[in-house]
Amino acid sequence: MNLAPWHLGFHWQLAIFSLACGIASYYYPEGWIHWLVYVLFVITAVYMLTKFRLYKQNLWRRKHAQGTQIFAKLAREELAAAKKEQRDVNIPPLYVRLATNLLAPEHSTEFCNSDLLTESGRKEYYQRLVDAYPIVFTSKVKPEYHERALASIREDIEASQYGHDIVIAVAIEKAYGPVEATRYLLAMASGLTTRNGLFS
């Protein structure tokens, strides 16, 4: 079954598990088994609905999930190859491979031939998003704090390190537009894409 998590926000295995719990609770109408599977059914159902709602509201989550999973797979392959060949892990080429997998051919070629593969190019790209769409960062901030909020995000960009996020950001821009890519930048700065936040 080819139902990737970035289509709905959750893995199809979880949907099957939730369905199985629902069926089990029907066939065991009494006793502790009924309540156990019923509680599991409710928890997984609420989780799936929440994830689906987030994915419908935030389009960037789809490309983020897709790109992160692809990059994780590429990283595992590189780690295995480096171990087999007894060499150091070489991460930079993985960004090119990620672009090839995540972007359309014409966009992938454009990305790989641009300065976005450099540290300065990545930062300039993000800074341009901040300059072009400041409202994304200030919409929930009091007017007197707008400049401080924008200065803070610019500082975070300059302090951040190169990563596969730039490929995902470009993929989001190509798929959903620059405003959504800017929302992705805000999400990274806010820590919504990783446990600690990309720019922490």
mmCIF file with all atom_site columns, N, CA and C in Angstrom, residues 58 60 126 129-130 133-141 149-150 152-153 156-157 169 172 178-194 197-199:
data_model
loop_
_atom_site.group_PDB
_atom_site.id
_atom_site.type_symbol
_atom_site.label_atom_id
_atom_site.label_alt_id
_atom_site.label_comp_id
_atom_site.label_asym_id
_atom_site.label_entity_id
_atom_site.label_seq_id
_atom_site.pdbx_PDB_ins_code
_atom_site.Cartn_x
_atom_site.Cartn_y
_atom_site.Cartn_z
_atom_site.occupancy
_atom_site.B_iso_or_equiv
_atom_site.pdbx_formal_charge
_atom_site.auth_seq_id
_atom_site.auth_comp_id
_atom_site.auth_asym_id
_atom_site.auth_atom_id
_atom_site.pdbx_PDB_model_num
ATOM 1   N N  . ASN A 1 58  ? -1.638 23.481 7.430  1.00 0.00 ? 58  ASN A N  1
ATOM 2   C CA . ASN A 1 58  ? -0.254 23.865 7.163  1.00 0.00 ? 58  ASN A CA 1
ATOM 3   C C  . ASN A 1 58  ? 0.312  23.006 6.030  1.00 0.00 ? 58  ASN A C  1
ATOM 4   N N  . TRP A 1 60  ? 2.986  23.268 4.418  1.00 0.00 ? 60  TRP A N  1
ATOM 5   C CA . TRP A 1 60  ? 4.423  23.005 4.498  1.00 0.00 ? 60  TRP A CA 1
ATOM 6   C C  . TRP A 1 60  ? 4.725  21.689 5.188  1.00 0.00 ? 60  TRP A C  1
ATOM 7   N N  . TYR A 1 126 ? 16.713 32.799 2.937  1.00 0.00 ? 126 TYR A N  1
ATOM 8   C CA . TYR A 1 126 ? 15.817 32.987 4.078  1.00 0.00 ? 126 TYR A CA 1
ATOM 9   C C  . TYR A 1 126 ? 15.640 34.471 4.415  1.00 0.00 ? 126 TYR A C  1
ATOM 10  N N  . LEU A 1 129 ? 13.108 36.001 2.200  1.00 0.00 ? 129 LEU A N  1
ATOM 11  C CA . LEU A 1 129 ? 11.739 35.672 2.603  1.00 0.00 ? 129 LEU A CA 1
ATOM 12  C C  . LEU A 1 129 ? 11.269 36.593 3.724  1.00 0.00 ? 129 LEU A C  1
ATOM 13  N N  . VAL A 1 130 ? 12.147 36.858 4.669  1.00 0.00 ? 130 VAL A N  1
ATOM 14  C CA . VAL A 1 130 ? 11.802 37.755 5.778  1.00 0.00 ? 130 VAL A CA 1
ATOM 15  C C  . VAL A 1 130 ? 11.512 39.154 5.252  1.00 0.00 ? 130 VAL A C  1
ATOM 16  N N  . TYR A 1 133 ? 8.094  39.018 3.118  1.00 0.00 ? 133 TYR A N  1
ATOM 17  C CA . TYR A 1 133 ? 6.840  38.680 3.805  1.00 0.00 ? 133 TYR A CA 1
ATOM 18  C C  . TYR A 1 133 ? 6.978  38.845 5.322  1.00 0.00 ? 133 TYR A C  1
ATOM 19  N N  . PRO A 1 134 ? 7.266  40.056 5.779  1.00 0.00 ? 134 PRO A N  1
ATOM 20  C CA . PRO A 1 134 ? 7.434  40.273 7.228  1.00 0.00 ? 134 PRO A CA 1
ATOM 21  C C  . PRO A 1 134 ? 6.161  40.013 8.023  1.00 0.00 ? 134 PRO A C  1
ATOM 22  N N  . ILE A 1 135 ? 5.000  40.138 7.357  1.00 0.00 ? 135 ILE A N  1
ATOM 23  C CA . ILE A 1 135 ? 3.728  39.950 8.052  1.00 0.00 ? 135 ILE A CA 1
ATOM 24  C C  . ILE A 1 135 ? 3.603  38.547 8.636  1.00 0.00 ? 135 ILE A C  1
ATOM 25  N N  . VAL A 1 136 ? 4.272  37.576 8.023  1.00 0.00 ? 136 VAL A N  1
ATOM 26  C CA . VAL A 1 136 ? 4.229  36.196 8.528  1.00 0.00 ? 136 VAL A CA 1
ATOM 27  C C  . VAL A 1 136 ? 4.798  36.135 9.946  1.00 0.00 ? 136 VAL A C  1
ATOM 28  N N  . PHE A 1 137 ? 5.791  36.971 10.221 1.00 0.00 ? 137 PHE A N  1
ATOM 29  C CA . PHE A 1 137 ? 6.463  36.942 11.515 1.00 0.00 ? 137 PHE A CA 1
ATOM 30  C C  . PHE A 1 137 ? 5.880  37.936 12.517 1.00 0.00 ? 137 PHE A C  1
ATOM 31  N N  . THR A 1 138 ? 5.108  38.887 12.021 1.00 0.00 ? 138 THR A N  1
ATOM 32  C CA . THR A 1 138 ? 4.612  39.943 12.907 1.00 0.00 ? 138 THR A CA 1
ATOM 33  C C  . THR A 1 138 ? 3.099  39.922 13.106 1.00 0.00 ? 138 THR A C  1
ATOM 34  N N  . SER A 1 139 ? 2.409  39.008 12.439 1.00 0.00 ? 139 SER A N  1
ATOM 35  C CA . SER A 1 139 ? 0.941  39.017 12.485 1.00 0.00 ? 139 SER A CA 1
ATOM 36  C C  . SER A 1 139 ? 0.387  38.820 13.893 1.00 0.00 ? 139 SER A C  1
ATOM 37  N N  . LYS A 1 140 ? 1.129  38.115 14.742 1.00 0.00 ? 140 LYS A N  1
ATOM 38  C CA . LYS A 1 140 ? 0.654  37.858 16.102 1.00 0.00 ? 140 LYS A CA 1
ATOM 39  C C  . LYS A 1 140 ? 1.474  38.618 17.145 1.00 0.00 ? 140 LYS A C  1
ATOM 40  N N  . VAL A 1 141 ? 2.164  39.648 16.674 1.00 0.00 ? 141 VAL A N  1
ATOM 41  C CA . VAL A 1 141 ? 3.017  40.445 17.559 1.00 0.00 ? 141 VAL A CA 1
ATOM 42  C C  . VAL A 1 141 ? 2.491  41.874 17.605 1.00 0.00 ? 141 VAL A C  1
ATOM 43  N N  . ALA A 1 149 ? 10.911 41.535 16.561 1.00 0.00 ? 149 ALA A N  1
ATOM 44  C CA . ALA A 1 149 ? 10.620 40.176 16.087 1.00 0.00 ? 149 ALA A CA 1
ATOM 45  C C  . ALA A 1 149 ? 11.381 39.870 14.804 1.00 0.00 ? 149 ALA A C  1
ATOM 46  N N  . LEU A 1 150 ? 11.413 40.835 13.887 1.00 0.00 ? 150 LEU A N  1
ATOM 47  C CA . LEU A 1 150 ? 12.117 40.630 12.623 1.00 0.00 ? 150 LEU A CA 1
ATOM 48  C C  . LEU A 1 150 ? 13.625 40.554 12.837 1.00 0.00 ? 150 LEU A C  1
ATOM 49  N N  . SER A 1 152 ? 15.050 39.476 15.480 1.00 0.00 ? 152 SER A N  1
ATOM 50  C CA . SER A 1 152 ? 15.315 38.197 16.139 1.00 0.00 ? 152 SER A CA 1
ATOM 51  C C  . SER A 1 152 ? 15.387 37.057 15.127 1.00 0.00 ? 152 SER A C  1
ATOM 52  N N  . ILE A 1 153 ? 14.460 37.039 14.174 1.00 0.00 ? 153 ILE A N  1
ATOM 53  C CA . ILE A 1 153 ? 14.461 35.962 13.181 1.00 0.00 ? 153 ILE A CA 1
ATOM 54  C C  . ILE A 1 153 ? 15.676 36.079 12.272 1.00 0.00 ? 153 ILE A C  1
ATOM 55  N N  . ASP A 1 156 ? 18.560 34.662 14.134 1.00 0.00 ? 156 ASP A N  1
ATOM 56  C CA . ASP A 1 156 ? 18.472 33.201 14.157 1.00 0.00 ? 156 ASP A CA 1
ATOM 57  C C  . ASP A 1 156 ? 18.960 32.595 12.844 1.00 0.00 ? 156 ASP A C  1
ATOM 58  N N  . ILE A 1 157 ? 18.612 33.247 11.747 1.00 0.00 ? 157 ILE A N  1
ATOM 59  C CA . ILE A 1 157 ? 19.049 32.760 10.433 1.00 0.00 ? 157 ILE A CA 1
ATOM 60  C C  . ILE A 1 157 ? 20.568 32.799 10.336 1.00 0.00 ? 157 ILE A C  1
ATOM 61  N N  . ALA A 1 169 ? 12.541 23.792 2.003  1.00 0.00 ? 169 ALA A N  1
ATOM 62  C CA . ALA A 1 169 ? 11.969 25.134 1.854  1.00 0.00 ? 169 ALA A CA 1
ATOM 63  C C  . ALA A 1 169 ? 11.739 25.471 0.384  1.00 0.00 ? 169 ALA A C  1
ATOM 64  N N  . ILE A 1 172 ? 8.814  23.516 -0.906 1.00 0.00 ? 172 ILE A N  1
ATOM 65  C CA . ILE A 1 172 ? 7.560  24.124 -0.447 1.00 0.00 ? 172 ILE A CA 1
ATOM 66  C C  . ILE A 1 172 ? 7.222  25.344 -1.296 1.00 0.00 ? 172 ILE A C  1
ATOM 67  N N  . PRO A 1 178 ? 5.868  31.179 -2.200 1.00 0.00 ? 178 PRO A N  1
ATOM 68  C CA . PRO A 1 178 ? 6.847  31.720 -1.251 1.00 0.00 ? 178 PRO A CA 1
ATOM 69  C C  . PRO A 1 178 ? 6.289  32.035 0.129  1.00 0.00 ? 178 PRO A C  1
ATOM 70  N N  . VAL A 1 179 ? 5.012  32.364 0.213  1.00 0.00 ? 179 VAL A N  1
ATOM 71  C CA . VAL A 1 179 ? 4.430  32.664 1.527  1.00 0.00 ? 179 VAL A CA 1
ATOM 72  C C  . VAL A 1 179 ? 4.442  31.417 2.403  1.00 0.00 ? 179 VAL A C  1
ATOM 73  N N  . GLU A 1 180 ? 4.121  30.275 1.810  1.00 0.00 ? 180 GLU A N  1
ATOM 74  C CA . GLU A 1 180 ? 4.131  29.026 2.577  1.00 0.00 ? 180 GLU A CA 1
ATOM 75  C C  . GLU A 1 180 ? 5.560  28.654 2.975  1.00 0.00 ? 180 GLU A C  1
ATOM 76  N N  . ALA A 1 181 ? 6.517  28.954 2.111  1.00 0.00 ? 181 ALA A N  1
ATOM 77  C CA . ALA A 1 181 ? 7.921  28.724 2.463  1.00 0.00 ? 181 ALA A CA 1
ATOM 78  C C  . ALA A 1 181 ? 8.326  29.612 3.633  1.00 0.00 ? 181 ALA A C  1
ATOM 79  N N  . THR A 1 182 ? 7.782  30.814 3.676  1.00 0.00 ? 182 THR A N  1
ATOM 80  C CA . THR A 1 182 ? 8.060  31.724 4.792  1.00 0.00 ? 182 THR A CA 1
ATOM 81  C C  . THR A 1 182 ? 7.432  31.197 6.077  1.00 0.00 ? 182 THR A C  1
ATOM 82  N N  . ARG A 1 183 ? 6.251  30.631 5.965  1.00 0.00 ? 183 ARG A N  1
ATOM 83  C CA . ARG A 1 183 ? 5.618  30.017 7.144  1.00 0.00 ? 183 ARG A CA 1
ATOM 84  C C  . ARG A 1 183 ? 6.461  28.841 7.649  1.00 0.00 ? 183 ARG A C  1
ATOM 85  N N  . TYR A 1 184 ? 7.078  28.136 6.727  1.00 0.00 ? 184 TYR A N  1
ATOM 86  C CA . TYR A 1 184 ? 7.963  27.032 7.114  1.00 0.00 ? 184 TYR A CA 1
ATOM 87  C C  . TYR A 1 184 ? 9.175  27.564 7.874  1.00 0.00 ? 184 TYR A C  1
ATOM 88  N N  . LEU A 1 185 ? 9.709  28.677 7.413  1.00 0.00 ? 185 LEU A N  1
ATOM 89  C CA . LEU A 1 185 ? 10.826 29.309 8.108  1.00 0.00 ? 185 LEU A CA 1
ATOM 90  C C  . LEU A 1 185 ? 10.419 29.699 9.527  1.00 0.00 ? 185 LEU A C  1
ATOM 91  N N  . LEU A 1 186 ? 9.227  30.265 9.666  1.00 0.00 ? 186 LEU A N  1
ATOM 92  C CA . LEU A 1 186 ? 8.721  30.626 10.990 1.00 0.00 ? 186 LEU A CA 1
ATOM 93  C C  . LEU A 1 186 ? 8.559  29.388 11.863 1.00 0.00 ? 186 LEU A C  1
ATOM 94  N N  . ALA A 1 187 ? 8.053  28.315 11.271 1.00 0.00 ? 187 ALA A N  1
ATOM 95  C CA . ALA A 1 187 ? 7.863  27.077 12.025 1.00 0.00 ? 187 ALA A CA 1
ATOM 96  C C  . ALA A 1 187 ? 9.198  26.524 12.515 1.00 0.00 ? 187 ALA A C  1
ATOM 97  N N  . MET A 1 188 ? 10.221 26.592 11.672 1.00 0.00 ? 188 MET A N  1
ATOM 98  C CA . MET A 1 188 ? 11.544 26.123 12.086 1.00 0.00 ? 188 MET A CA 1
ATOM 99  C C  . MET A 1 188 ? 12.086 26.976 13.223 1.00 0.00 ? 188 MET A C  1
ATOM 100 N N  . ALA A 1 189 ? 11.935 28.277 13.091 1.00 0.00 ? 189 ALA A N  1
ATOM 101 C CA . ALA A 1 189 ? 12.431 29.180 14.125 1.00 0.00 ? 189 ALA A CA 1
ATOM 102 C C  . ALA A 1 189 ? 11.672 29.006 15.435 1.00 0.00 ? 189 ALA A C  1
ATOM 103 N N  . SER A 1 190 ? 10.414 28.582 15.328 1.00 0.00 ? 190 SER A N  1
ATOM 104 C CA . SER A 1 190 ? 9.578  28.397 16.517 1.00 0.00 ? 190 SER A CA 1
ATOM 105 C C  . SER A 1 190 ? 9.726  27.013 17.129 1.00 0.00 ? 190 SER A C  1
ATOM 106 N N  . GLY A 1 191 ? 10.486 26.142 16.466 1.00 0.00 ? 191 GLY A N  1
ATOM 107 C CA . GLY A 1 191 ? 10.693 24.799 16.991 1.00 0.00 ? 191 GLY A CA 1
ATOM 108 C C  . GLY A 1 191 ? 9.581  23.830 16.673 1.00 0.00 ? 191 GLY A C  1
ATOM 109 N N  . LEU A 1 192 ? 8.775  24.119 15.645 1.00 0.00 ? 192 LEU A N  1
ATOM 110 C CA . LEU A 1 192 ? 7.646  23.245 15.309 1.00 0.00 ? 192 LEU A CA 1
ATOM 111 C C  . LEU A 1 192 ? 8.036  22.097 14.385 1.00 0.00 ? 192 LEU A C  1
ATOM 112 N N  . THR A 1 193 ? 9.243  22.146 13.828 1.00 0.00 ? 193 THR A N  1
ATOM 113 C CA . THR A 1 193 ? 9.641  21.100 12.891 1.00 0.00 ? 193 THR A CA 1
ATOM 114 C C  . THR A 1 193 ? 10.571 20.071 13.511 1.00 0.00 ? 193 THR A C  1
ATOM 115 N N  . THR A 1 194 ? 11.193 20.424 14.631 1.00 0.00 ? 194 THR A N  1
ATOM 116 C CA . THR A 1 194 ? 12.060 19.489 15.342 1.00 0.00 ? 194 THR A CA 1
ATOM 117 C C  . THR A 1 194 ? 11.811 19.629 16.825 1.00 0.00 ? 194 THR A C  1
ATOM 118 N N  . GLY A 1 197 ? 13.935 22.722 17.712 1.00 0.00 ? 197 GLY A N  1
ATOM 119 C CA . GLY A 1 197 ? 13.899 23.855 16.807 1.00 0.00 ? 197 GLY A CA 1
ATOM 120 C C  . GLY A 1 197 ? 15.179 23.933 15.993 1.00 0.00 ? 197 GLY A C  1
ATOM 121 N N  . LEU A 1 198 ? 15.043 24.233 14.734 1.00 0.00 ? 198 LEU A N  1
ATOM 122 C CA . LEU A 1 198 ? 16.200 24.259 13.844 1.00 0.00 ? 198 LEU A CA 1
ATOM 123 C C  . LEU A 1 198 ? 17.194 25.322 14.260 1.00 0.00 ? 198 LEU A C  1
ATOM 124 N N  . PHE A 1 199 ? 16.684 26.451 14.734 1.00 0.00 ? 199 PHE A N  1
ATOM 125 C CA . PHE A 1 199 ? 17.552 27.573 15.023 1.00 0.00 ? 199 PHE A CA 1
ATOM 126 C C  . PHE A 1 199 ? 17.867 27.719 16.505 1.00 0.00 ? 199 PHE A C  1
#
